[in-house]
mmCIF file of C-alpha atoms in Angstrom:
data_model
loop_
_atom_site.group_PDB
_atom_site.id
_atom_site.type_symbol
_atom_site.label_atom_id
_atom_site.label_comp_id
_atom_site.label_asym_id
_atom_site.label_seq_id
_atom_site.Cartn_x
_atom_site.Cartn_y
_atom_site.Cartn_z
ATOM 1 C CA MET A 153 -17.861 -25.321 -54.638
ATOM 2 C CA ARG A 154 -19.936 -27.232 -57.111
ATOM 3 C CA ILE A 155 -18.569 -30.262 -58.754
ATOM 4 C CA ILE A 156 -20.087 -32.313 -61.610
ATOM 5 C CA MET A 157 -19.449 -36.150 -60.928
ATOM 6 C CA TYR A 158 -19.881 -39.037 -63.562
ATOM 7 C CA GLN A 159 -21.058 -42.366 -62.249
ATOM 8 C CA PRO A 160 -22.556 -44.718 -64.562
ATOM 9 C CA GLU A 161 -22.988 -48.002 -62.422
ATOM 10 C CA PRO A 162 -26.899 -48.374 -61.461
ATOM 11 C CA ARG A 163 -26.086 -50.363 -58.054
ATOM 12 C CA ALA A 164 -23.945 -52.164 -56.221
ATOM 13 C CA GLY A 165 -20.136 -51.264 -54.979
ATOM 14 C CA LEU A 166 -19.600 -47.981 -56.866
ATOM 15 C CA ALA A 167 -23.027 -46.654 -56.932
ATOM 16 C CA LEU A 168 -23.333 -47.152 -52.687
ATOM 17 C CA TYR A 169 -19.270 -45.801 -53.225
ATOM 18 C CA SER A 170 -20.781 -42.580 -54.942
ATOM 19 C CA HIS A 171 -23.942 -42.510 -52.670
ATOM 20 C CA LEU A 172 -22.247 -41.761 -49.593
ATOM 21 C CA LEU A 173 -19.309 -40.070 -50.714
ATOM 22 C CA ASN A 174 -21.736 -37.556 -52.298
ATOM 23 C CA LEU A 175 -23.548 -37.031 -49.019
ATOM 24 C CA ALA A 176 -20.430 -36.264 -47.041
ATOM 25 C CA LEU A 177 -19.293 -33.779 -49.550
ATOM 26 C CA ASN A 178 -22.657 -32.104 -49.153
ATOM 27 C CA LYS A 179 -22.166 -31.924 -45.062
ATOM 28 C CA LYS A 180 -18.498 -30.070 -46.222
ATOM 29 C CA SER A 181 -20.482 -27.217 -48.194
ATOM 30 C CA VAL A 182 -19.193 -29.177 -51.550
ATOM 31 C CA ASN A 183 -22.128 -29.128 -53.950
ATOM 32 C CA THR A 184 -22.143 -31.837 -56.109
ATOM 33 C CA ALA A 185 -24.427 -32.675 -59.457
ATOM 34 C CA MET A 186 -23.746 -36.834 -60.016
ATOM 35 C CA VAL A 187 -24.941 -37.380 -63.727
ATOM 36 C CA THR A 188 -26.014 -41.208 -63.200
ATOM 37 C CA THR A 189 -28.231 -44.004 -65.196
ATOM 38 C CA THR A 190 -32.335 -44.005 -64.771
ATOM 39 C CA LYS A 191 -32.045 -46.539 -62.880
ATOM 40 C CA TYR A 192 -29.735 -45.389 -60.202
ATOM 41 C CA GLN A 193 -30.517 -47.312 -57.244
ATOM 42 C CA PHE A 194 -29.768 -44.722 -54.553
ATOM 43 C CA ALA A 195 -31.776 -41.783 -56.487
ATOM 44 C CA SER A 196 -34.660 -41.533 -53.906
ATOM 45 C CA ARG A 197 -32.155 -41.588 -51.135
ATOM 46 C CA SER A 198 -30.299 -38.330 -52.647
ATOM 47 C CA LEU A 199 -33.088 -35.856 -52.245
ATOM 48 C CA ASN A 200 -32.197 -32.563 -50.508
ATOM 49 C CA ASN A 201 -28.555 -33.766 -50.231
ATOM 50 C CA TYR A 202 -26.897 -33.744 -53.524
ATOM 51 C CA GLU A 203 -28.467 -33.522 -57.457
ATOM 52 C CA VAL A 204 -28.999 -36.697 -59.297
ATOM 53 C CA ILE A 205 -28.754 -36.215 -63.115
ATOM 54 C CA PRO A 206 -30.319 -38.868 -64.499
ATOM 55 C CA LEU A 207 -28.784 -38.511 -68.296
ATOM 56 C CA LEU A 208 -27.510 -42.520 -68.762
ATOM 57 C CA LYS A 209 -28.404 -45.718 -69.793
ATOM 58 C CA SER A 210 -28.227 -48.444 -67.450
ATOM 59 C CA TYR A 211 -25.688 -51.320 -68.214
ATOM 60 C CA LEU A 212 -27.855 -53.772 -67.171
ATOM 61 C CA THR A 213 -29.276 -56.313 -69.534
ATOM 62 C CA LYS A 214 -30.550 -59.802 -69.394
ATOM 63 C CA ASN A 215 -29.157 -61.107 -72.792
ATOM 64 C CA ASN A 216 -28.118 -64.080 -72.355
ATOM 65 C CA ASN A 217 -25.952 -64.118 -75.452
ATOM 66 C CA LYS A 218 -22.225 -63.553 -74.507
ATOM 67 C CA PHE A 219 -21.325 -61.541 -77.949
ATOM 68 C CA LEU A 220 -24.779 -59.740 -78.430
ATOM 69 C CA LYS A 221 -24.143 -58.453 -74.684
ATOM 70 C CA LYS A 222 -20.510 -57.626 -74.982
ATOM 71 C CA MET A 223 -21.622 -55.825 -78.438
ATOM 72 C CA LEU A 224 -24.826 -54.101 -75.960
ATOM 73 C CA LEU A 225 -21.977 -53.246 -73.448
ATOM 74 C CA ILE A 226 -20.207 -51.812 -75.613
ATOM 75 C CA TYR A 227 -23.006 -49.224 -77.539
ATOM 76 C CA LEU A 228 -24.445 -48.268 -74.345
ATOM 77 C CA HIS A 229 -20.576 -47.107 -72.960
ATOM 78 C CA ILE A 230 -20.454 -45.165 -76.048
ATOM 79 C CA TYR A 231 -23.952 -43.574 -75.658
ATOM 80 C CA ASN A 232 -22.782 -42.800 -72.340
ATOM 81 C CA ILE A 233 -19.697 -41.317 -72.845
ATOM 82 C CA TRP A 234 -21.307 -39.399 -75.747
ATOM 83 C CA LYS A 235 -24.227 -37.732 -73.676
ATOM 84 C CA PHE A 236 -22.031 -36.743 -71.010
ATOM 85 C CA THR A 237 -19.543 -35.058 -73.458
ATOM 86 C CA PHE A 238 -22.753 -32.651 -75.075
ATOM 87 C CA PHE A 239 -23.887 -32.045 -71.529
ATOM 88 C CA ILE A 240 -20.802 -30.808 -69.953
ATOM 89 C CA ILE A 241 -19.750 -28.549 -73.232
ATOM 90 C CA PHE A 242 -23.420 -27.200 -74.455
ATOM 91 C CA ASN A 243 -25.304 -27.456 -70.723
ATOM 92 C CA SER A 244 -24.908 -23.404 -70.059
ATOM 93 C CA TYR A 245 -25.935 -23.941 -66.139
ATOM 94 C CA TYR A 246 -23.259 -26.306 -65.819
ATOM 95 C CA LYS A 247 -20.897 -24.593 -67.394
ATOM 96 C CA THR A 248 -19.393 -22.652 -64.756
ATOM 97 C CA ASN A 249 -18.525 -26.351 -63.019
ATOM 98 C CA ASN A 250 -14.569 -26.187 -63.476
ATOM 99 C CA ILE A 251 -13.904 -29.754 -62.203
ATOM 100 C CA ILE A 252 -15.403 -32.800 -63.511
ATOM 101 C CA HIS A 253 -14.790 -36.153 -61.343
ATOM 102 C CA TYR A 254 -15.039 -39.596 -62.825
ATOM 103 C CA GLN A 255 -15.917 -42.381 -60.935
ATOM 104 C CA LEU A 256 -15.567 -44.546 -63.881
ATOM 105 C CA ILE A 257 -14.216 -44.890 -67.513
ATOM 106 C CA ASN A 258 -14.119 -47.549 -69.936
ATOM 107 C CA TYR A 259 -10.418 -47.085 -71.267
ATOM 108 C CA PHE A 260 -11.518 -48.362 -74.754
ATOM 109 C CA THR A 261 -14.668 -46.487 -75.623
ATOM 110 C CA ASP A 262 -14.446 -43.468 -73.632
ATOM 111 C CA LEU A 263 -10.580 -41.889 -74.072
ATOM 112 C CA PRO A 264 -11.581 -40.143 -77.586
ATOM 113 C CA PHE A 265 -14.433 -38.496 -75.785
ATOM 114 C CA LEU A 266 -12.627 -37.330 -72.638
ATOM 115 C CA ILE A 267 -9.605 -36.008 -74.944
ATOM 116 C CA PHE A 268 -12.811 -34.173 -77.029
ATOM 117 C CA GLN A 269 -13.945 -33.061 -73.366
ATOM 118 C CA LYS A 270 -10.438 -31.908 -72.764
ATOM 119 C CA VAL A 271 -9.907 -29.839 -75.937
ATOM 120 C CA PHE A 272 -13.412 -28.161 -75.939
ATOM 121 C CA THR A 273 -13.430 -27.176 -72.208
ATOM 122 C CA ASN A 274 -11.512 -25.524 -69.868
ATOM 123 C CA LYS A 275 -12.113 -28.240 -67.095
ATOM 124 C CA CYS A 276 -10.049 -29.939 -64.595
ATOM 125 C CA PHE A 277 -10.694 -33.763 -64.482
ATOM 126 C CA ILE A 278 -10.098 -36.053 -61.990
ATOM 127 C CA LEU A 279 -10.403 -39.846 -61.704
ATOM 128 C CA THR A 280 -10.898 -42.041 -58.365
ATOM 129 C CA VAL A 281 -9.290 -45.339 -59.569
ATOM 130 C CA HIS A 282 -11.342 -47.809 -58.073
ATOM 131 C CA ASP A 283 -9.259 -50.439 -60.234
ATOM 132 C CA VAL A 284 -5.640 -50.027 -61.008
ATOM 133 C CA PHE A 285 -5.800 -52.912 -63.510
ATOM 134 C CA PRO A 286 -8.985 -54.364 -65.371
ATOM 135 C CA HIS A 287 -10.137 -57.474 -63.537
ATOM 136 C CA LYS A 288 -9.876 -59.322 -66.836
ATOM 137 C CA TYR A 289 -8.890 -58.229 -69.788
ATOM 138 C CA PHE A 290 -10.619 -58.493 -73.167
ATOM 139 C CA PHE A 291 -7.929 -59.575 -75.622
ATOM 140 C CA ASN A 292 -4.447 -58.331 -75.422
ATOM 141 C CA LYS A 293 -2.758 -57.292 -72.250
ATOM 142 C CA LYS A 294 0.310 -55.462 -73.168
ATOM 143 C CA ILE A 295 -2.145 -53.619 -75.855
ATOM 144 C CA GLU A 296 -4.669 -52.819 -73.148
ATOM 145 C CA ASN A 297 -1.975 -51.907 -70.852
ATOM 146 C CA ILE A 298 -0.985 -48.588 -73.537
ATOM 147 C CA PHE A 299 -4.558 -47.673 -73.489
ATOM 148 C CA ILE A 300 -4.895 -47.655 -69.648
ATOM 149 C CA LYS A 301 -1.481 -45.701 -69.738
ATOM 150 C CA ILE A 302 -2.869 -43.141 -71.865
ATOM 151 C CA LYS A 303 -5.732 -43.169 -69.742
ATOM 152 C CA TYR A 304 -3.818 -42.121 -66.294
ATOM 153 C CA PHE A 305 -1.893 -39.640 -68.620
ATOM 154 C CA LEU A 306 -5.230 -37.428 -69.473
ATOM 155 C CA PHE A 307 -6.468 -37.031 -66.232
ATOM 156 C CA ASP A 308 -4.930 -34.096 -64.438
ATOM 157 C CA HIS A 309 -5.225 -35.520 -60.923
ATOM 158 C CA LEU A 310 -5.779 -39.152 -59.545
ATOM 159 C CA ILE A 311 -7.193 -40.275 -56.409
ATOM 160 C CA ILE A 312 -5.816 -44.000 -55.546
ATOM 161 C CA HIS A 313 -7.242 -45.729 -51.965
ATOM 162 C CA SER A 314 -3.799 -46.893 -50.982
ATOM 163 C CA GLU A 315 -0.128 -47.034 -51.197
ATOM 164 C CA GLU A 316 0.021 -50.447 -52.846
ATOM 165 C CA ASN A 317 -2.391 -49.261 -55.609
ATOM 166 C CA LYS A 318 0.109 -45.867 -55.493
ATOM 167 C CA LYS A 319 2.768 -48.298 -56.198
ATOM 168 C CA GLN A 320 0.859 -50.424 -58.842
ATOM 169 C CA ILE A 321 -0.023 -47.402 -60.875
ATOM 170 C CA LEU A 322 3.590 -46.114 -60.423
ATOM 171 C CA GLU A 323 4.848 -49.349 -61.413
ATOM 172 C CA ILE A 324 3.103 -50.473 -63.996
ATOM 173 C CA TYR A 325 1.906 -47.545 -65.805
ATOM 174 C CA GLY A 326 4.215 -44.915 -65.156
ATOM 175 C CA ALA A 327 1.887 -42.242 -63.721
ATOM 176 C CA ASP A 328 2.857 -38.850 -62.473
ATOM 177 C CA SER A 329 3.460 -39.183 -58.487
ATOM 178 C CA ASN A 330 3.112 -35.373 -58.021
ATOM 179 C CA LYS A 331 -0.845 -35.978 -59.387
ATOM 180 C CA ILE A 332 -1.622 -38.643 -57.263
ATOM 181 C CA SER A 333 -3.527 -38.323 -53.657
ATOM 182 C CA ILE A 334 -3.805 -41.495 -51.598
ATOM 183 C CA ILE A 335 -7.412 -41.281 -50.035
ATOM 184 C CA PRO A 336 -8.689 -44.443 -47.945
ATOM 185 C CA HIS A 337 -11.858 -45.880 -49.343
ATOM 186 C CA GLY A 338 -14.901 -44.730 -46.994
ATOM 187 C CA PRO A 339 -16.097 -47.395 -44.525
ATOM 188 C CA TYR A 340 -19.585 -49.767 -45.322
ATOM 189 C CA GLY A 341 -21.461 -50.985 -42.897
ATOM 190 C CA PRO A 342 -24.800 -50.987 -40.959
ATOM 191 C CA SER A 343 -26.679 -47.660 -41.989
ATOM 192 C CA GLU A 344 -29.106 -45.999 -39.431
ATOM 193 C CA GLU A 345 -31.694 -45.803 -42.128
ATOM 194 C CA ASN A 346 -31.880 -49.584 -42.940
ATOM 195 C CA LEU A 347 -30.932 -50.954 -39.379
ATOM 196 C CA ILE A 348 -32.342 -54.810 -40.114
ATOM 197 C CA CYS A 349 -34.595 -55.857 -37.108
ATOM 198 C CA GLN A 350 -34.250 -59.556 -35.751
ATOM 199 C CA LYS A 351 -37.494 -60.713 -37.621
ATOM 200 C CA LYS A 352 -36.205 -60.164 -41.061
ATOM 201 C CA ILE A 353 -32.776 -61.908 -40.523
ATOM 202 C CA ASN A 354 -34.612 -64.803 -39.072
ATOM 203 C CA SER A 355 -37.018 -64.912 -41.999
ATOM 204 C CA PHE A 356 -33.888 -65.062 -44.342
ATOM 205 C CA LYS A 357 -32.585 -67.332 -42.443
ATOM 206 C CA LYS A 358 -35.445 -69.696 -42.930
ATOM 207 C CA ARG A 359 -35.612 -68.853 -46.341
ATOM 208 C CA PHE A 360 -31.983 -69.830 -47.046
ATOM 209 C CA GLU A 361 -32.142 -72.699 -44.340
ATOM 210 C CA PHE A 362 -29.358 -71.229 -42.181
ATOM 211 C CA CYS A 363 -30.912 -72.630 -39.055
ATOM 212 C CA LYS A 364 -28.555 -75.115 -37.662
ATOM 213 C CA GLU A 365 -27.204 -74.207 -34.305
ATOM 214 C CA ASN A 366 -23.492 -73.879 -33.392
ATOM 215 C CA GLN A 367 -22.571 -73.560 -37.264
ATOM 216 C CA LEU A 368 -20.235 -71.337 -38.115
ATOM 217 C CA TYR A 369 -20.716 -69.278 -41.618
ATOM 218 C CA GLY A 370 -17.765 -68.171 -43.805
ATOM 219 C CA LEU A 371 -19.286 -65.460 -46.553
ATOM 220 C CA PHE A 372 -17.699 -65.048 -50.077
ATOM 221 C CA PHE A 373 -19.615 -62.172 -51.288
ATOM 222 C CA GLY A 374 -19.424 -59.896 -54.516
ATOM 223 C CA ARG A 375 -19.789 -60.549 -58.283
ATOM 224 C CA ILE A 376 -17.967 -63.808 -58.860
ATOM 225 C CA ARG A 377 -14.946 -63.492 -61.264
ATOM 226 C CA GLU A 378 -12.055 -66.130 -61.881
ATOM 227 C CA ASN A 379 -9.481 -63.906 -60.157
ATOM 228 C CA LYS A 380 -11.352 -63.959 -56.955
ATOM 229 C CA GLY A 381 -10.660 -67.410 -56.521
ATOM 230 C CA LEU A 382 -13.593 -69.319 -55.753
ATOM 231 C CA ASP A 383 -12.062 -72.793 -57.041
ATOM 232 C CA VAL A 384 -9.077 -71.970 -54.699
ATOM 233 C CA LEU A 385 -11.535 -71.870 -51.674
ATOM 234 C CA LEU A 386 -13.580 -74.558 -52.408
ATOM 235 C CA LYS A 387 -10.484 -76.654 -52.973
ATOM 236 C CA SER A 388 -9.676 -75.501 -49.543
ATOM 237 C CA ILE A 389 -13.115 -76.861 -47.814
ATOM 238 C CA ALA A 390 -12.363 -80.277 -50.093
ATOM 239 C CA LEU A 391 -8.974 -80.371 -47.904
ATOM 240 C CA ILE A 392 -10.682 -80.286 -44.328
ATOM 241 C CA LYS A 393 -14.132 -81.305 -45.140
ATOM 242 C CA LYS A 394 -13.811 -84.327 -42.256
ATOM 243 C CA ASP A 395 -13.585 -81.479 -39.793
ATOM 244 C CA LEU A 396 -16.436 -78.939 -41.265
ATOM 245 C CA GLU A 397 -19.320 -81.718 -40.019
ATOM 246 C CA LYS A 398 -22.211 -79.647 -38.435
ATOM 247 C CA ARG A 399 -19.542 -76.596 -37.576
ATOM 248 C CA PHE A 400 -19.536 -74.720 -40.496
ATOM 249 C CA THR A 401 -21.452 -73.728 -44.006
ATOM 250 C CA LEU A 402 -19.703 -71.589 -46.380
ATOM 251 C CA ILE A 403 -22.161 -68.839 -48.275
ATOM 252 C CA ILE A 404 -21.259 -68.044 -51.545
ATOM 253 C CA ALA A 405 -23.593 -64.838 -52.422
ATOM 254 C CA GLY A 406 -23.442 -62.753 -55.691
ATOM 255 C CA LEU A 407 -24.165 -62.794 -59.426
ATOM 256 C CA GLY A 408 -21.875 -64.824 -61.789
ATOM 257 C CA GLU A 409 -21.156 -67.591 -63.958
ATOM 258 C CA ILE A 410 -21.575 -70.000 -61.446
ATOM 259 C CA SER A 411 -22.383 -73.317 -63.243
ATOM 260 C CA SER A 412 -18.285 -74.333 -63.600
ATOM 261 C CA TYR A 413 -17.795 -73.832 -59.727
ATOM 262 C CA ASN A 414 -21.191 -76.134 -59.087
ATOM 263 C CA LYS A 415 -19.640 -78.908 -61.090
ATOM 264 C CA LEU A 416 -16.008 -78.348 -58.945
ATOM 265 C CA ILE A 417 -18.387 -78.382 -55.926
ATOM 266 C CA GLU A 418 -19.996 -82.355 -57.032
ATOM 267 C CA SER A 419 -16.424 -83.244 -58.192
ATOM 268 C CA LEU A 420 -15.158 -82.555 -54.667
ATOM 269 C CA LYS A 421 -18.192 -83.746 -52.754
ATOM 270 C CA ILE A 422 -18.984 -80.719 -50.604
ATOM 271 C CA ARG A 423 -22.291 -79.890 -51.508
ATOM 272 C CA LYS A 424 -23.622 -80.014 -48.006
ATOM 273 C CA TYR A 425 -20.887 -77.623 -46.575
ATOM 274 C CA VAL A 426 -21.687 -75.112 -49.304
ATOM 275 C CA LYS A 427 -24.894 -72.866 -49.682
ATOM 276 C CA ILE A 428 -25.196 -70.731 -53.050
ATOM 277 C CA ILE A 429 -27.508 -67.426 -53.619
ATOM 278 C CA SER A 430 -26.678 -67.109 -56.937
ATOM 279 C CA LYS A 431 -28.260 -63.511 -57.560
ATOM 280 C CA PHE A 432 -27.964 -60.051 -57.173
ATOM 281 C CA ILE A 433 -27.999 -58.954 -53.648
ATOM 282 C CA SER A 434 -30.420 -56.276 -52.423
ATOM 283 C CA TYR A 435 -28.729 -53.724 -49.852
ATOM 284 C CA GLU A 436 -31.190 -54.868 -47.289
ATOM 285 C CA ASP A 437 -30.571 -58.478 -47.867
ATOM 286 C CA VAL A 438 -26.349 -57.590 -47.895
ATOM 287 C CA GLU A 439 -26.777 -56.425 -44.120
ATOM 288 C CA ILE A 440 -28.333 -59.503 -43.311
ATOM 289 C CA LEU A 441 -25.756 -61.653 -44.663
ATOM 290 C CA PHE A 442 -23.083 -59.639 -42.939
ATOM 291 C CA ASN A 443 -25.115 -60.286 -39.968
ATOM 292 C CA ILE A 444 -25.546 -63.642 -40.403
ATOM 293 C CA CYS A 445 -21.901 -64.548 -41.136
ATOM 294 C CA ASP A 446 -19.139 -65.309 -38.803
ATOM 295 C CA PHE A 447 -16.264 -64.254 -40.750
ATOM 296 C CA VAL A 448 -15.384 -63.041 -44.474
ATOM 297 C CA LEU A 449 -13.313 -64.616 -47.175
ATOM 298 C CA LEU A 450 -11.142 -62.902 -49.847
ATOM 299 C CA PRO A 451 -9.047 -65.572 -51.888
ATOM 300 C CA TYR A 452 -8.679 -63.462 -54.467
ATOM 301 C CA LYS A 453 -5.579 -64.472 -56.586
ATOM 302 C CA THR A 454 -4.859 -61.209 -58.517
ATOM 303 C CA PHE A 455 -6.234 -57.577 -57.509
ATOM 304 C CA GLY A 456 -5.446 -54.183 -58.091
ATOM 305 C CA SER A 457 -8.208 -52.374 -56.443
ATOM 306 C CA GLN A 458 -9.673 -51.449 -52.846
ATOM 307 C CA SER A 459 -12.109 -54.258 -51.847
ATOM 308 C CA GLY A 460 -15.789 -53.134 -51.148
ATOM 309 C CA VAL A 461 -16.435 -56.516 -49.703
ATOM 310 C CA LEU A 462 -13.410 -55.862 -47.465
ATOM 311 C CA GLU A 463 -14.489 -52.955 -46.456
ATOM 312 C CA LEU A 464 -18.246 -54.283 -45.592
ATOM 313 C CA ALA A 465 -16.673 -56.697 -43.386
ATOM 314 C CA LEU A 466 -14.737 -54.245 -41.461
ATOM 315 C CA GLY A 467 -17.955 -52.047 -41.205
ATOM 316 C CA TYR A 468 -19.389 -55.274 -39.680
ATOM 317 C CA ASN A 469 -16.372 -56.031 -37.644
ATOM 318 C CA LYS A 470 -16.215 -59.025 -39.440
ATOM 319 C CA PRO A 471 -13.097 -61.175 -39.403
ATOM 320 C CA ILE A 472 -11.605 -61.605 -42.753
ATOM 321 C CA ILE A 473 -9.240 -64.280 -44.393
ATOM 322 C CA VAL A 474 -7.594 -62.468 -47.204
ATOM 323 C CA SER A 475 -4.981 -63.135 -49.837
ATOM 324 C CA ASP A 476 -1.834 -61.248 -50.054
ATOM 325 C CA VAL A 477 -2.473 -59.245 -53.176
ATOM 326 C CA GLY A 478 -3.053 -55.925 -54.146
ATOM 327 C CA SER A 479 -3.737 -53.735 -51.109
ATOM 328 C CA LEU A 480 -5.712 -56.646 -49.127
ATOM 329 C CA GLY A 481 -2.868 -57.782 -47.092
ATOM 330 C CA GLU A 482 -2.124 -54.193 -46.417
ATOM 331 C CA ILE A 483 -5.274 -53.441 -44.874
ATOM 332 C CA VAL A 484 -5.816 -56.327 -42.803
ATOM 333 C CA LYS A 485 -2.622 -56.073 -41.000
ATOM 334 C CA LYS A 486 -3.183 -52.662 -40.170
ATOM 335 C CA ARG A 487 -6.196 -53.002 -38.788
ATOM 336 C CA LYS A 488 -5.444 -56.777 -37.051
ATOM 337 C CA ALA A 489 -8.535 -57.762 -38.575
ATOM 338 C CA GLY A 490 -7.740 -61.294 -39.864
ATOM 339 C CA LEU A 491 -5.654 -63.790 -41.828
ATOM 340 C CA ILE A 492 -3.788 -63.516 -44.309
ATOM 341 C CA VAL A 493 -2.643 -66.667 -46.783
ATOM 342 C CA LYS A 494 -0.653 -67.023 -49.714
ATOM 343 C CA PRO A 495 -2.706 -66.478 -52.931
ATOM 344 C CA ASN A 496 -3.854 -69.486 -55.170
ATOM 345 C CA SER A 497 -2.798 -72.053 -52.003
ATOM 346 C CA PRO A 498 -5.621 -74.437 -51.061
ATOM 347 C CA ILE A 499 -3.479 -75.560 -48.103
ATOM 348 C CA ASP A 500 -2.811 -72.123 -46.639
ATOM 349 C CA LEU A 501 -6.124 -71.289 -46.995
ATOM 350 C CA SER A 502 -7.515 -74.445 -45.151
ATOM 351 C CA LEU A 503 -5.509 -74.170 -42.281
ATOM 352 C CA SER A 504 -6.978 -70.265 -41.662
ATOM 353 C CA ILE A 505 -10.466 -71.784 -42.145
ATOM 354 C CA ARG A 506 -9.589 -74.522 -39.739
ATOM 355 C CA LYS A 507 -8.430 -72.239 -37.406
ATOM 356 C CA PHE A 508 -11.138 -70.061 -37.226
ATOM 357 C CA ILE A 509 -13.371 -72.639 -36.641
ATOM 358 C CA GLU A 510 -11.669 -74.882 -33.681
ATOM 359 C CA ASP A 511 -10.818 -71.191 -31.523
ATOM 360 C CA LYS A 512 -13.860 -69.163 -31.556
ATOM 361 C CA ILE A 513 -11.856 -66.945 -29.256
ATOM 362 C CA ILE A 514 -9.902 -65.442 -32.312
ATOM 363 C CA LEU A 515 -12.713 -64.415 -34.296
ATOM 364 C CA THR A 516 -13.892 -62.598 -30.941
ATOM 365 C CA ASN A 517 -10.361 -61.272 -30.408
ATOM 366 C CA PHE A 518 -10.325 -59.990 -34.267
ATOM 367 C CA SER A 519 -13.893 -58.375 -34.116
ATOM 368 C CA ARG A 520 -12.560 -56.341 -30.784
ATOM 369 C CA SER A 521 -9.604 -55.420 -32.490
ATOM 370 C CA ILE A 522 -11.965 -54.190 -35.888
ATOM 371 C CA LYS A 523 -13.786 -51.885 -33.569
ATOM 372 C CA LEU A 524 -10.810 -50.473 -31.792
ATOM 373 C CA THR A 525 -8.858 -49.607 -34.856
ATOM 374 C CA SER A 526 -11.876 -47.949 -36.615
ATOM 375 C CA ASN A 527 -11.130 -46.512 -40.123
ATOM 376 C CA LEU A 528 -11.879 -42.522 -41.440
ATOM 377 C CA THR A 529 -15.355 -41.820 -41.625
ATOM 378 C CA TRP A 530 -17.247 -40.530 -44.916
ATOM 379 C CA GLU A 531 -16.850 -36.984 -43.443
ATOM 380 C CA ASP A 532 -12.861 -37.612 -43.121
ATOM 381 C CA ILE A 533 -13.048 -38.785 -46.537
ATOM 382 C CA ALA A 534 -15.131 -35.788 -48.060
ATOM 383 C CA ILE A 535 -12.452 -33.649 -46.020
ATOM 384 C CA LEU A 536 -9.488 -35.080 -48.142
ATOM 385 C CA THR A 537 -11.470 -35.054 -51.296
ATOM 386 C CA LYS A 538 -12.398 -31.392 -50.910
ATOM 387 C CA LYS A 539 -8.448 -30.189 -50.578
ATOM 388 C CA VAL A 540 -8.067 -31.911 -53.881
ATOM 389 C CA TYR A 541 -10.846 -29.991 -55.524
ATOM 390 C CA GLN A 542 -9.577 -26.989 -53.826
ATOM 391 C CA LYS A 543 -5.963 -26.870 -55.876
ATOM 392 C CA PHE A 544 -8.054 -27.010 -58.840
ATOM 393 C CA SER A 545 -11.028 -24.690 -58.096
ATOM 394 C CA GLN A 546 -11.135 -20.847 -59.638
ATOM 395 C CA LEU A 547 -13.502 -20.484 -56.345
#
């Protein structure tokens, strides 16, 4: 069985997800050819496991002008989907592949090309829905939801990560439940090929001044967006700052607009309790951060996805505090992995943080529970994914 996969992200969560899925599929005799960017982070690690076709241009841009950056991204989306469309139609070697598996598709720029692909090829189109609805709408929620509904209608099958996400896609977009499969997100955690030695951890701690004894570290990790509730988290820290002296530091690590949060930190007078690493976090540094931290915070306001950060926390057996939005609460409750709080509630969040700081036995118990309720492996995910492929395969 041979599958063409479309994955235009060069690095970070989706790139890692696709890499681990392809490795596992290959072990289950599913040969995949992944069309991706020339800057794909895991290209060297894919050798002799799955085929990487670096056909696309990277979305990474250093342009700081917001308007020009948006225009460039629109151009890159159109360019990439155009290249992929011609690739699957006119490349004779891959014409026999009857299944196209999308890991990402833009509901504005890509839909006309998807329609073109469906009209001029006799292929089955599958989409893994990583985000049921956008983190942020561009201009008009009602209009954009129409485009998203069309996107879900056009695909022959949808792979969704949780029951809550299925409920969202049925209620908001009226998708056909008969063409939906629930396949959980695979686990993230320490990689055998990249186990971090204590010397590197100590060097990282020294570089970012994480060397205080008897300190607990809470981690807010990933791309910084308004919907992720960093402002709520900072306000919760301010509510209990007198209890945090020499006991707790919040680590904020990831790319995103940080200036407004820096102002909030100053106005709340909590600078000494917060450490910011505002940059892209390399694969190795991700492992170091999740080794250093004692628990992970996901105080999201809204969420229509399966969180890669949540999977990382579970993979490293780190207790979690999450808002009860999307499927976050569902997963944490099922795995007995931490505390669930009301979204947009600094008071509720501060009480949970205080509980972790004042009773380390709770952290130990949650960590032990995560180990005992281990999730599906990537091989399990590959088996479930292969079953979806077999429904549509001509083989």
